[in-house]
CSV table of C-alpha atoms (C1' of nucleotides) in Angstrom, one decimal:
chain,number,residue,atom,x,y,z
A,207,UNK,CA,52.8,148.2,37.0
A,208,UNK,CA,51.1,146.2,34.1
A,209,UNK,CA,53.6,146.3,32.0
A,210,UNK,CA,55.7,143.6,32.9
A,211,UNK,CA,59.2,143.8,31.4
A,212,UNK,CA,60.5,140.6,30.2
A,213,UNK,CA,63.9,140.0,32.7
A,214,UNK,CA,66.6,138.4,31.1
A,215,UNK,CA,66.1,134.5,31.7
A,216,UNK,CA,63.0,134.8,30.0
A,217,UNK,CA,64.6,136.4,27.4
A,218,UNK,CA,67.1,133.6,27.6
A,219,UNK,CA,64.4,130.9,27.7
A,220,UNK,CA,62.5,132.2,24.7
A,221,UNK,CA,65.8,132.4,23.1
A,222,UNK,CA,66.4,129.0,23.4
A,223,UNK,CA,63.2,127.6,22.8
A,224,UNK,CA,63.5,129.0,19.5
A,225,UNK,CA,66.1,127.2,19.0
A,226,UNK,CA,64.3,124.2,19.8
A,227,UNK,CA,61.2,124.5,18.4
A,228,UNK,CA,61.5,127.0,16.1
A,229,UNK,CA,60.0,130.7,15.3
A,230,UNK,CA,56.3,130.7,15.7
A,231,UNK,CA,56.0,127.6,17.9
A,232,UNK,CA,55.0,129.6,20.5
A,233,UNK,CA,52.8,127.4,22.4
A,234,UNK,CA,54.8,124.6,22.0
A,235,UNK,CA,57.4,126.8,23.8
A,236,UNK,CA,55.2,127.1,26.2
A,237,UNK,CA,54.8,123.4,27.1
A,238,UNK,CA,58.5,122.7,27.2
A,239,UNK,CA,59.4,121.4,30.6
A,240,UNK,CA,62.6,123.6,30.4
A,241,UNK,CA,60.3,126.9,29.9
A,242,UNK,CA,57.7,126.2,31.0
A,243,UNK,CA,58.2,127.8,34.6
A,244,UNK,CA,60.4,130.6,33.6
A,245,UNK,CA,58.1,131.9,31.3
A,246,UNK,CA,54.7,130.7,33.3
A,247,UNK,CA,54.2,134.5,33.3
A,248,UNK,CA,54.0,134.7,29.5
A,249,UNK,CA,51.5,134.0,26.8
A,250,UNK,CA,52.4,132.3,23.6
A,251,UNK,CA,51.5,135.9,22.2
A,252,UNK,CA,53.4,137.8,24.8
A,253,UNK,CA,56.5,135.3,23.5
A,254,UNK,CA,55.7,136.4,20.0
A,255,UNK,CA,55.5,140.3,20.9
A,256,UNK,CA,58.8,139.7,22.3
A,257,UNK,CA,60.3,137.8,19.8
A,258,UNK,CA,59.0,140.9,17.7
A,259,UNK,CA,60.7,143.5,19.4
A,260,UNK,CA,64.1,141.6,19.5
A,261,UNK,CA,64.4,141.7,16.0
A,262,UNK,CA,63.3,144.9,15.8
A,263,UNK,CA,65.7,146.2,13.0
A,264,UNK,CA,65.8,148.4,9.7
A,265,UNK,CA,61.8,149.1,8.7
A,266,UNK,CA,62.3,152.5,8.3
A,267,UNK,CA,66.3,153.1,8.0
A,268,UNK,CA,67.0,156.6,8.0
A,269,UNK,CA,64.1,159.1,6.6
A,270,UNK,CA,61.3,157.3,6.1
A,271,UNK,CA,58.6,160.0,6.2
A,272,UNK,CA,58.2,161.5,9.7
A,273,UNK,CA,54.8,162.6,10.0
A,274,UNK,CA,54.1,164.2,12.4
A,275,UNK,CA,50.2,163.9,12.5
A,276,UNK,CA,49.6,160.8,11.8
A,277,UNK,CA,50.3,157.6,12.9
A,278,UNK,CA,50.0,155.6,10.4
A,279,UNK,CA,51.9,153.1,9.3
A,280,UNK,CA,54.3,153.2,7.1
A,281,UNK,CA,54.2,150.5,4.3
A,282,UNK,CA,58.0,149.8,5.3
A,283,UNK,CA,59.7,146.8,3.5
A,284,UNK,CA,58.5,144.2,5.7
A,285,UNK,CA,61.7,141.9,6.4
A,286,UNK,CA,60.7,138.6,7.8
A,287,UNK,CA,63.6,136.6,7.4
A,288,UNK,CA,67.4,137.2,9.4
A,289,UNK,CA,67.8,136.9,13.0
A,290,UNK,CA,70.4,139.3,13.7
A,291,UNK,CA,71.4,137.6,17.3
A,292,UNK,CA,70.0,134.5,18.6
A,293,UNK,CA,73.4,132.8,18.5
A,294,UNK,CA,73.6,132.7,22.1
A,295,UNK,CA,73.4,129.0,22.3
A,296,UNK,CA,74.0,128.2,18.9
A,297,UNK,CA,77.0,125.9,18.1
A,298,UNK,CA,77.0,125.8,14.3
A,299,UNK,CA,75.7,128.7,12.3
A,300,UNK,CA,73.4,128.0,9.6
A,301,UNK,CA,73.6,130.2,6.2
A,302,UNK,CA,70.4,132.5,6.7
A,303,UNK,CA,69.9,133.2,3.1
A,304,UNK,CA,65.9,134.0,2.5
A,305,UNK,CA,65.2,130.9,3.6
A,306,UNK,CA,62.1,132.4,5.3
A,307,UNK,CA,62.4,132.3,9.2
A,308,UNK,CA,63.2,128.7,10.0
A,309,UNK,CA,65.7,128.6,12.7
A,310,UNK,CA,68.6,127.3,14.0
A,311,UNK,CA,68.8,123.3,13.2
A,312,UNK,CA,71.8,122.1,14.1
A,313,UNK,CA,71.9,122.9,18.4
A,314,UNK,CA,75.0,121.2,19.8
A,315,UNK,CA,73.5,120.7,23.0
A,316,UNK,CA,71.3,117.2,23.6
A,317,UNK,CA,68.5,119.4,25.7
A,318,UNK,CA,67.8,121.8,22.5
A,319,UNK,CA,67.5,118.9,20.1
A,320,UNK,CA,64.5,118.3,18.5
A,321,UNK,CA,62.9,117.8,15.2
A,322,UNK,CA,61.8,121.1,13.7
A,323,UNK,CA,58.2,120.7,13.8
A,324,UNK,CA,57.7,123.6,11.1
A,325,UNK,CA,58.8,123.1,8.0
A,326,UNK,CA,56.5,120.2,6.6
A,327,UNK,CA,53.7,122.2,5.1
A,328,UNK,CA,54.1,120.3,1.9
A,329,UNK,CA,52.0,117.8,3.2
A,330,UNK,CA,49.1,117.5,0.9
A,331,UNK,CA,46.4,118.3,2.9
A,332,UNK,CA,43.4,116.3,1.5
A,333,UNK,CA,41.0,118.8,2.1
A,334,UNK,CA,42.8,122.0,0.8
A,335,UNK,CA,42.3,122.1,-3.0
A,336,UNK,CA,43.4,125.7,-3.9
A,337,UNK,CA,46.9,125.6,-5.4
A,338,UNK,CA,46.7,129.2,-6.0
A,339,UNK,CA,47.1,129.3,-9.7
A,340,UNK,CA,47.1,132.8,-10.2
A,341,UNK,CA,48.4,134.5,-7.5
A,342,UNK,CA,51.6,136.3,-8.1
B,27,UNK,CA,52.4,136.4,2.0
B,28,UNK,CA,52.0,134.2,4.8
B,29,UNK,CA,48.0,136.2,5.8
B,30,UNK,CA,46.9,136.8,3.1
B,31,UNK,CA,44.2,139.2,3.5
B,32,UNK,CA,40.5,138.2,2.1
B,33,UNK,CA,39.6,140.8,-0.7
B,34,UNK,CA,36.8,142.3,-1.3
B,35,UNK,CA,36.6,140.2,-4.6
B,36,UNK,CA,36.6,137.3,-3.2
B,37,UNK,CA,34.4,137.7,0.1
B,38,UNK,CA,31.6,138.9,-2.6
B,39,UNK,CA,32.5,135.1,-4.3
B,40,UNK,CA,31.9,133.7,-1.2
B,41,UNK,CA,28.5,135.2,-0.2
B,42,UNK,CA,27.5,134.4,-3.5
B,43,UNK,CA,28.6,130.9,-4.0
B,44,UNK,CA,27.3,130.6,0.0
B,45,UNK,CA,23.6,131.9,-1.7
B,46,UNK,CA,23.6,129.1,-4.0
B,47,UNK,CA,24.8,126.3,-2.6
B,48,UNK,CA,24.3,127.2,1.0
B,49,UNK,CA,26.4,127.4,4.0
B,50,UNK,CA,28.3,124.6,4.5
B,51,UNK,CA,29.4,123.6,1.2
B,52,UNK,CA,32.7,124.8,0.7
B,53,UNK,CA,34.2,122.4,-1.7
B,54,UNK,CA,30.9,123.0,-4.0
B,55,UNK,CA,31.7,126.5,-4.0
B,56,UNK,CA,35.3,125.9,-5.0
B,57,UNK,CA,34.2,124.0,-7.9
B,58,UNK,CA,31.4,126.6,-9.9
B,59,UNK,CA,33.2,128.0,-12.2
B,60,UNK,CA,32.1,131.5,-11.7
B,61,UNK,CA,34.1,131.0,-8.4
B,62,UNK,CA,36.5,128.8,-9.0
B,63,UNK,CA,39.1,131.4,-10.3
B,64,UNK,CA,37.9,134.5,-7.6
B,65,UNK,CA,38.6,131.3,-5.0
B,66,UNK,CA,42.1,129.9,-6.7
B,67,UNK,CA,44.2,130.6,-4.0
B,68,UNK,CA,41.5,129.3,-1.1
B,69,UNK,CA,40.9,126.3,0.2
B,70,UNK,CA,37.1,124.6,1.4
B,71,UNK,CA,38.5,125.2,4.9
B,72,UNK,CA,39.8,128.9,4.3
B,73,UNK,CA,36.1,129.5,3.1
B,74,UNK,CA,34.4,128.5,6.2
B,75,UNK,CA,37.0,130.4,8.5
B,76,UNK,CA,36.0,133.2,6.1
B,77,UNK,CA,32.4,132.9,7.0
B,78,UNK,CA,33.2,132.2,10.5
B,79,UNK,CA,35.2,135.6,10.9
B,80,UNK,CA,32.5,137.6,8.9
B,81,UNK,CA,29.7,135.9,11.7
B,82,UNK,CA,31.3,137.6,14.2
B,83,UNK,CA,29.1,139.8,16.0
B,84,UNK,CA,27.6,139.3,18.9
B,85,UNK,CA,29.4,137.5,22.1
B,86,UNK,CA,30.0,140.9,23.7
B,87,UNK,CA,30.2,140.1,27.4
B,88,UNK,CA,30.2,143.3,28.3
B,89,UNK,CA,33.2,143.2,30.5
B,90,UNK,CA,35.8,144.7,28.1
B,91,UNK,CA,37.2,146.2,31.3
B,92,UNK,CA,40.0,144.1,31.9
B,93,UNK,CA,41.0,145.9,34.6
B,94,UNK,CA,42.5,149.5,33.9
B,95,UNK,CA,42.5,151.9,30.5
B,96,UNK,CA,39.4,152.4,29.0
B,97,UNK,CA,40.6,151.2,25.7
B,98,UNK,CA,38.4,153.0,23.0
B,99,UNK,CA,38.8,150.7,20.0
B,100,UNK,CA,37.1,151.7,16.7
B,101,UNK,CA,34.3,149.3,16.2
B,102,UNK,CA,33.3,148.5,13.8
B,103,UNK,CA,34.6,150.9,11.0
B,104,UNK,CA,33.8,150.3,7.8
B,105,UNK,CA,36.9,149.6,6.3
B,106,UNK,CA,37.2,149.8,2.8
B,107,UNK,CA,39.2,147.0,1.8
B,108,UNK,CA,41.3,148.4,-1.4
B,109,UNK,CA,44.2,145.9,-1.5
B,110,UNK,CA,46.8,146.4,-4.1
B,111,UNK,CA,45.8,143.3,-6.1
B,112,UNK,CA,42.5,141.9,-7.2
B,113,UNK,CA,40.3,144.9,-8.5
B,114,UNK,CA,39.1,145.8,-11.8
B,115,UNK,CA,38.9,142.8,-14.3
B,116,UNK,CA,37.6,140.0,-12.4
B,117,UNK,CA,34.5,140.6,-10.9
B,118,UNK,CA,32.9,140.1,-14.0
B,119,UNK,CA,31.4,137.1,-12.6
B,120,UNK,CA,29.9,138.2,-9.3
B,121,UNK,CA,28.6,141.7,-7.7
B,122,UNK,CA,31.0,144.2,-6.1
B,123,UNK,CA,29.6,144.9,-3.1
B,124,UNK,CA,26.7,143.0,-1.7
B,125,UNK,CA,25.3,140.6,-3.7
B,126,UNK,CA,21.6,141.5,-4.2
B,127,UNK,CA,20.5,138.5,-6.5
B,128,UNK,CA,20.0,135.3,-6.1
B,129,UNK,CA,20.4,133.1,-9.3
B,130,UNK,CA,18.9,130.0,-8.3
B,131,UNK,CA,17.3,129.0,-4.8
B,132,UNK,CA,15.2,130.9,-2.7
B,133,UNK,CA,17.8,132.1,-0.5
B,134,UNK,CA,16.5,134.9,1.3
B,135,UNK,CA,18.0,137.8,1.8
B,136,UNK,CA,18.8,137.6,5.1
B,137,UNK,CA,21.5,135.2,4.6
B,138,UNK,CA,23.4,138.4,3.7
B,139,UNK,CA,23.4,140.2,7.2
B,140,UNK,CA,23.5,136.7,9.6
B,141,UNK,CA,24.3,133.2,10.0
B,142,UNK,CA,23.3,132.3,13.2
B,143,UNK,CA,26.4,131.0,14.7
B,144,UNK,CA,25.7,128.4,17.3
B,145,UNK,CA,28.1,129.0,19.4
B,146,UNK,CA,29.3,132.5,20.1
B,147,UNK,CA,33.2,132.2,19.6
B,148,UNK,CA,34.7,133.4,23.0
B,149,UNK,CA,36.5,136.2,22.4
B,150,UNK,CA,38.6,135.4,25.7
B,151,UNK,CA,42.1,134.8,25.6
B,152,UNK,CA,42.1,131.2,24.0
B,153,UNK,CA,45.6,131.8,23.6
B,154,UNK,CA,46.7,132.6,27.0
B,155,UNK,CA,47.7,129.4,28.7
B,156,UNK,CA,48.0,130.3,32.2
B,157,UNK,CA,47.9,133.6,33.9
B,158,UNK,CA,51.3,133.6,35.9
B,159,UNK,CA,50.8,130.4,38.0
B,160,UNK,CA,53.6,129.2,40.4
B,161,UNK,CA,53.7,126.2,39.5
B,162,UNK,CA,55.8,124.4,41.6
C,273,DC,C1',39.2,108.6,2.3
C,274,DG,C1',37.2,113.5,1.6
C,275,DT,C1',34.8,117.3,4.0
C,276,DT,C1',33.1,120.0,7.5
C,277,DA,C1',32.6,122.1,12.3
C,278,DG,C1',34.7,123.9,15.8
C,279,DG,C1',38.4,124.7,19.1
C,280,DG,C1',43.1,126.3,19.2
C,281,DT,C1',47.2,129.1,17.5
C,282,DT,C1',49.7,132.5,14.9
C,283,DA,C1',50.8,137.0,12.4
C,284,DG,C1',50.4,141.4,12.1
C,285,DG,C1',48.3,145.8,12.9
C,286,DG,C1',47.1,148.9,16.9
C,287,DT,C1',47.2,150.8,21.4
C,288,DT,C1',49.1,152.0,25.8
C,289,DC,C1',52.6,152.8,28.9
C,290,DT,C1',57.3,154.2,30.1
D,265,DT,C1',59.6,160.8,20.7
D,266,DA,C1',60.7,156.1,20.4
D,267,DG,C1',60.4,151.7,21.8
D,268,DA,C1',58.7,147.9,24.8
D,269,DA,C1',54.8,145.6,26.5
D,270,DC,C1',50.2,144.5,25.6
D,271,DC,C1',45.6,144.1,23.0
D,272,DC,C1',42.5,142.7,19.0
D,273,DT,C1',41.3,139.6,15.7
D,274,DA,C1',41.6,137.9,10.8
D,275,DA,C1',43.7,134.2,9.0
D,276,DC,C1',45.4,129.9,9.6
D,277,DC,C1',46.1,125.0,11.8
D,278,DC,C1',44.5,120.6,14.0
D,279,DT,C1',41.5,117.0,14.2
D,280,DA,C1',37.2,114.7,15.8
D,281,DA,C1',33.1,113.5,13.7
D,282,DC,C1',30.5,112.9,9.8
DNA sequence: CGTTAGGGTTAGGGTTCT
DNA sequence: TAGAACCCTAACCCTAAC
């Protein structure tokens, strides 16, 4: 079969290098020591389809519209914030407000702890000029 | 939005702004003014991905096989690109569709189909680190 | 120090398979 | 049918070189 379905240590090690690294630090995930060989059968993109279908919640809650023809996508409310497990390793549990998806900071454990690389867009890139005035 | 889509608006800004200044200058482009507010929310470098992505033709290797399912992918549809935002007022400044003038220079007009892109960008898996090595 | 060119990575829509 | 696994690629990031 091609379709390789994730088995639950990967699950485990994605998992937890989310909790290191962060959401979308796929490839970074990748490169971890700890991961590296449990997931050596996965793609940074594979660990971000996965990571997809975890959280795989409301979108269309209920009725959306049911079409039977088409399969279109529905223009759903995109959530993109919550993670509604991932506490699995997690020692102290952070308020998720909207505060986008950065993700669990505060890991107990020595071997998950390391500076969130995300976070520091506010760096003024010198060659990026647009501030978007007039976008809403 | 964290992609946020090019529109149509401001792809037509960039062909022209790319027809008088040229390929390559970005940050000139930002700063006409007949750009500058289609552009706001761009940066130099998100213009020359932009120009990079619209280059994308050739590199076909021919081996879209990958193995099994004949994958049938719609090529190369002509997508009309009605976003929600952007439409109407602003394109006051630059043509809709193709831009079929050329203000100043003698830019020819077959700047508007081709760029000549040195090097085809290899549509293989950059993002795939390894393909299920035992490592170890 | 600012910009550009080009390789690399991510996000999100689509498609296929179960 | 729905959902999980996988594909495609525009959009975005990193950074050497200019």
């Amino acid at each position: 079969a091609r379709k390789q379905k994730w088995t639950s240590e990967e699950e485990a090690a994605l998992r937890a290098g989310i909790a290191r690294y962060g959401v979308g630090s796929w490839r970074l995930i990748l490169k971890d020591d700890d991961f590296r060989s449990i997931l050596s059968c996965r793609s940074n993109v594979d660990l971000k389809d996965k990571w997809r279908n975890i959280n795989v919640f409301f979108t269309e809650s209920g009725s959306m519209d049911k079409g039977r023809t088409a399969m279109k996508k529905n223009r759903a409310t995109p959530r993109r914030n919550d993670h509604p497990m991932a506490k699995s390793t997690v020692a102290s549990d952070v308020d998720d407000e909207i505060v986008d998806e950065q993700p669990i900071a505060s890991v107990s454990s020595e071997l998950w702890n390391v500076s969130i690389p995300k976070k520091s867009r506010s760096r003024a890139k010198q060659y990026h000029i647009g501030i978007c005035q007039e976008l809403e």
